[in-house]
Amino acid sequence: MFRGWKGTYPIINFLLIGKKNSIKLNGLVDTGAYYTTMHSYYADEAGIDLTKAQKEIIESTNGKIEGKKVNVYLKLIDNFTNENISIKTDVVFIDNLKLNKEAVIIGREGIFNKFKEISFSENTQNKNVKFKF
């Protein structure tokens, strides 16, 4: 869970797969976000090269933010079934987040279309996201 974020947020556990490491992260599933975004720190830790990455402008509630878009592998972990689901998708890595570096957003592009349903139950203690093929 994100430090300081309390409540009923749909959180997914996943691995960011890089050439050097696989980094275990938690991400907030945000149906209003187009791209998956995270701090550039994680790209460096995983061994993902951003030097030739495509620049991408993300529009957020905090205004326009410039990031670097790279196609990477994510291994989503379904906490209901303990299944691992590998997906290759674009991620925008951002150096200058107004939130802390733990603020990882899972957006629609390249992830939502892989499943028939992505759901979470609002009225339970377990807010983990469930995937259905």
PDB file of C-alpha atoms in Angstrom:
ATOM      1  CA  MET A   1       0.000   0.000   0.000  1.00  0.00           C
ATOM      2  CA  PHE A   2       1.217   3.491  -0.682  1.00  0.00           C
ATOM      3  CA  ARG A   3       2.452   5.314   2.376  1.00  0.00           C
ATOM      4  CA  GLY A   4      -0.086   7.922   3.342  1.00  0.00           C
ATOM      5  CA  TRP A   5      -2.824   6.564   1.064  1.00  0.00           C
ATOM      6  CA  LYS A   6      -5.640   5.093   3.106  1.00  0.00           C
ATOM      7  CA  GLY A   7      -9.045   3.882   2.120  1.00  0.00           C
ATOM      8  CA  THR A   8     -10.444   1.752  -0.622  1.00  0.00           C
ATOM      9  CA  TYR A   9      -7.901   2.082  -3.399  1.00  0.00           C
ATOM     10  CA  PRO A  10      -7.616  -0.760  -5.954  1.00  0.00           C
ATOM     11  CA  ILE A  11      -3.979  -1.830  -5.658  1.00  0.00           C
ATOM     12  CA  ILE A  12      -2.136  -4.388  -7.783  1.00  0.00           C
ATOM     13  CA  ASN A  13       1.158  -6.085  -6.963  1.00  0.00           C
ATOM     14  CA  PHE A  14       3.535  -6.537  -9.878  1.00  0.00           C
ATOM     15  CA  LEU A  15       7.138  -6.932 -10.942  1.00  0.00           C
ATOM     16  CA  LEU A  16       8.900  -4.481 -13.240  1.00  0.00           C
ATOM     17  CA  ILE A  17      11.226  -6.684 -15.285  1.00  0.00           C
ATOM     18  CA  GLY A  18      14.549  -5.151 -16.312  1.00  0.00           C
ATOM     19  CA  LYS A  19      17.923  -6.333 -17.580  1.00  0.00           C
ATOM     20  CA  LYS A  20      19.487  -6.012 -14.125  1.00  0.00           C
ATOM     21  CA  ASN A  21      16.633  -6.762 -11.670  1.00  0.00           C
ATOM     22  CA  SER A  22      12.956  -7.438 -11.227  1.00  0.00           C
ATOM     23  CA  ILE A  23      11.516  -4.805  -8.896  1.00  0.00           C
ATOM     24  CA  LYS A  24       8.445  -5.668  -6.801  1.00  0.00           C
ATOM     25  CA  LEU A  25       5.995  -2.752  -6.769  1.00  0.00           C
ATOM     26  CA  ASN A  26       2.418  -1.860  -5.897  1.00  0.00           C
ATOM     27  CA  GLY A  27       0.365   0.198  -8.312  1.00  0.00           C
ATOM     28  CA  LEU A  28      -2.897   2.078  -8.069  1.00  0.00           C
ATOM     29  CA  VAL A  29      -5.248   0.961 -10.857  1.00  0.00           C
ATOM     30  CA  ASP A  30      -6.521   4.239 -12.323  1.00  0.00           C
ATOM     31  CA  THR A  31      -9.226   3.940 -14.988  1.00  0.00           C
ATOM     32  CA  GLY A  32      -8.744   7.619 -15.794  1.00  0.00           C
ATOM     33  CA  ALA A  33      -5.044   7.247 -16.580  1.00  0.00           C
ATOM     34  CA  TYR A  34      -3.987   6.369 -20.115  1.00  0.00           C
ATOM     35  CA  TYR A  35      -0.401   5.259 -19.420  1.00  0.00           C
ATOM     36  CA  THR A  36       1.187   3.354 -16.602  1.00  0.00           C
ATOM     37  CA  THR A  37       3.536   5.796 -14.888  1.00  0.00           C
ATOM     38  CA  MET A  38       6.227   5.511 -12.263  1.00  0.00           C
ATOM     39  CA  HIS A  39       9.343   7.296 -11.068  1.00  0.00           C
ATOM     40  CA  SER A  40      12.504   6.939 -13.191  1.00  0.00           C
ATOM     41  CA  TYR A  41      14.250   5.596 -10.088  1.00  0.00           C
ATOM     42  CA  TYR A  42      12.606   2.205 -10.760  1.00  0.00           C
ATOM     43  CA  ALA A  43      13.893   2.078 -14.351  1.00  0.00           C
ATOM     44  CA  ASP A  44      17.408   2.634 -13.049  1.00  0.00           C
ATOM     45  CA  GLU A  45      17.017  -0.016 -10.324  1.00  0.00           C
ATOM     46  CA  ALA A  46      15.684  -2.564 -12.837  1.00  0.00           C
ATOM     47  CA  GLY A  47      18.307  -1.795 -15.473  1.00  0.00           C
ATOM     48  CA  ILE A  48      15.992  -0.198 -18.033  1.00  0.00           C
ATOM     49  CA  ASP A  49      17.844   2.232 -20.304  1.00  0.00           C
ATOM     50  CA  LEU A  50      16.036   5.565 -20.679  1.00  0.00           C
ATOM     51  CA  THR A  51      18.704   7.337 -22.758  1.00  0.00           C
ATOM     52  CA  LYS A  52      16.974   6.570 -26.082  1.00  0.00           C
ATOM     53  CA  ALA A  53      13.417   6.592 -24.737  1.00  0.00           C
ATOM     54  CA  GLN A  54      10.675   8.523 -26.493  1.00  0.00           C
ATOM     55  CA  LYS A  55       9.617  11.711 -24.694  1.00  0.00           C
ATOM     56  CA  GLU A  56       5.981  11.690 -23.634  1.00  0.00           C
ATOM     57  CA  ILE A  57       3.893  14.476 -22.083  1.00  0.00           C
ATOM     58  CA  ILE A  58       1.406  13.278 -19.476  1.00  0.00           C
ATOM     59  CA  GLU A  59      -1.509  15.520 -18.536  1.00  0.00           C
ATOM     60  CA  SER A  60      -2.496  15.109 -14.926  1.00  0.00           C
ATOM     61  CA  THR A  61      -4.355  16.991 -12.257  1.00  0.00           C
ATOM     62  CA  ASN A  62      -0.971  18.548 -11.430  1.00  0.00           C
ATOM     63  CA  GLY A  63      -0.572  19.855 -14.985  1.00  0.00           C
ATOM     64  CA  LYS A  64       1.686  18.621 -17.789  1.00  0.00           C
ATOM     65  CA  ILE A  65       4.559  16.334 -16.829  1.00  0.00           C
ATOM     66  CA  GLU A  66       7.318  15.182 -19.172  1.00  0.00           C
ATOM     67  CA  GLY A  67       8.404  11.565 -19.009  1.00  0.00           C
ATOM     68  CA  LYS A  68      10.204   8.898 -20.993  1.00  0.00           C
ATOM     69  CA  LYS A  69       8.130   6.140 -22.598  1.00  0.00           C
ATOM     70  CA  VAL A  70       9.612   2.647 -22.849  1.00  0.00           C
ATOM     71  CA  ASN A  71       8.067  -0.706 -23.767  1.00  0.00           C
ATOM     72  CA  VAL A  72       8.763  -3.065 -20.847  1.00  0.00           C
ATOM     73  CA  TYR A  73       7.578  -6.300 -19.291  1.00  0.00           C
ATOM     74  CA  LEU A  74       5.384  -6.236 -16.205  1.00  0.00           C
ATOM     75  CA  LYS A  75       4.463  -9.392 -14.327  1.00  0.00           C
ATOM     76  CA  LEU A  76       1.087  -8.783 -12.684  1.00  0.00           C
ATOM     77  CA  ILE A  77       0.362 -10.818  -9.569  1.00  0.00           C
ATOM     78  CA  ASP A  78      -3.277 -11.809  -9.060  1.00  0.00           C
ATOM     79  CA  ASN A  79      -3.657 -11.936  -5.267  1.00  0.00           C
ATOM     80  CA  PHE A  80      -6.881 -13.944  -5.517  1.00  0.00           C
ATOM     81  CA  THR A  81      -5.422 -16.836  -7.542  1.00  0.00           C
ATOM     82  CA  ASN A  82      -1.656 -16.261  -7.040  1.00  0.00           C
ATOM     83  CA  GLU A  83      -1.274 -16.453 -10.824  1.00  0.00           C
ATOM     84  CA  ASN A  84       1.399 -14.372 -12.529  1.00  0.00           C
ATOM     85  CA  ILE A  85       0.456 -12.659 -15.764  1.00  0.00           C
ATOM     86  CA  SER A  86       3.270 -11.231 -17.944  1.00  0.00           C
ATOM     87  CA  ILE A  87       2.417  -8.240 -20.111  1.00  0.00           C
ATOM     88  CA  LYS A  88       4.587  -6.170 -22.425  1.00  0.00           C
ATOM     89  CA  THR A  89       3.374  -2.585 -22.352  1.00  0.00           C
ATOM     90  CA  ASP A  90       4.455   1.036 -22.515  1.00  0.00           C
ATOM     91  CA  VAL A  91       5.419   2.664 -19.232  1.00  0.00           C
ATOM     92  CA  VAL A  92       6.177   6.349 -18.836  1.00  0.00           C
ATOM     93  CA  PHE A  93       9.004   6.945 -16.377  1.00  0.00           C
ATOM     94  CA  ILE A  94       8.970  10.366 -14.740  1.00  0.00           C
ATOM     95  CA  ASP A  95      11.823  12.088 -12.914  1.00  0.00           C
ATOM     96  CA  ASN A  96       9.795  14.843 -11.340  1.00  0.00           C
ATOM     97  CA  LEU A  97       6.764  13.454  -9.522  1.00  0.00           C
ATOM     98  CA  LYS A  98       4.911  15.800  -7.190  1.00  0.00           C
ATOM     99  CA  LEU A  99       3.995  12.761  -5.126  1.00  0.00           C
ATOM    100  CA  ASN A 100       6.564  10.428  -3.616  1.00  0.00           C
ATOM    101  CA  LYS A 101       8.339   7.823  -5.733  1.00  0.00           C
ATOM    102  CA  GLU A 102       6.000   5.088  -4.419  1.00  0.00           C
ATOM    103  CA  ALA A 103       3.131   6.664  -6.382  1.00  0.00           C
ATOM    104  CA  VAL A 104       2.857   4.124  -9.211  1.00  0.00           C
ATOM    105  CA  ILE A 105      -0.191   4.455 -11.479  1.00  0.00           C
ATOM    106  CA  ILE A 106      -1.474   1.553 -13.581  1.00  0.00           C
ATOM    107  CA  GLY A 107      -3.194   3.050 -16.623  1.00  0.00           C
ATOM    108  CA  ARG A 108      -5.450   1.588 -19.299  1.00  0.00           C
ATOM    109  CA  GLU A 109      -3.085   1.455 -22.307  1.00  0.00           C
ATOM    110  CA  GLY A 110      -1.651  -1.987 -22.927  1.00  0.00           C
ATOM    111  CA  ILE A 111      -3.136  -3.562 -19.804  1.00  0.00           C
ATOM    112  CA  PHE A 112      -6.915  -3.237 -19.661  1.00  0.00           C
ATOM    113  CA  ASN A 113      -7.408  -4.670 -23.172  1.00  0.00           C
ATOM    114  CA  LYS A 114      -5.668  -7.923 -22.153  1.00  0.00           C
ATOM    115  CA  PHE A 115      -8.565  -8.966 -19.916  1.00  0.00           C
ATOM    116  CA  LYS A 116     -12.321  -9.456 -20.158  1.00  0.00           C
ATOM    117  CA  GLU A 117     -12.710  -7.919 -16.714  1.00  0.00           C
ATOM    118  CA  ILE A 118     -10.614  -6.109 -14.125  1.00  0.00           C
ATOM    119  CA  SER A 119     -12.405  -5.692 -10.829  1.00  0.00           C
ATOM    120  CA  PHE A 120     -12.117  -5.025  -7.128  1.00  0.00           C
ATOM    121  CA  SER A 121     -14.670  -5.089  -4.350  1.00  0.00           C
ATOM    122  CA  GLU A 122     -15.263  -1.714  -2.738  1.00  0.00           C
ATOM    123  CA  ASN A 123     -16.901  -3.011   0.438  1.00  0.00           C
ATOM    124  CA  THR A 124     -14.312  -5.483   1.685  1.00  0.00           C
ATOM    125  CA  GLN A 125     -11.013  -5.190   3.532  1.00  0.00           C
ATOM    126  CA  ASN A 126      -9.185  -6.830   0.585  1.00  0.00           C
ATOM    127  CA  LYS A 127      -8.971  -4.183  -2.134  1.00  0.00           C
ATOM    128  CA  ASN A 128      -6.650  -6.164  -4.398  1.00  0.00           C
ATOM    129  CA  VAL A 129      -7.514  -6.204  -8.061  1.00  0.00           C
ATOM    130  CA  LYS A 130      -8.839  -9.361  -9.748  1.00  0.00           C
ATOM    131  CA  PHE A 131      -8.220 -10.189 -13.418  1.00  0.00           C
ATOM    132  CA  LYS A 132     -10.469 -12.321 -15.607  1.00  0.00           C
ATOM    133  CA  PHE A 133      -9.493 -13.608 -19.025  1.00  0.00           C
TER     134      PHE A 133
END
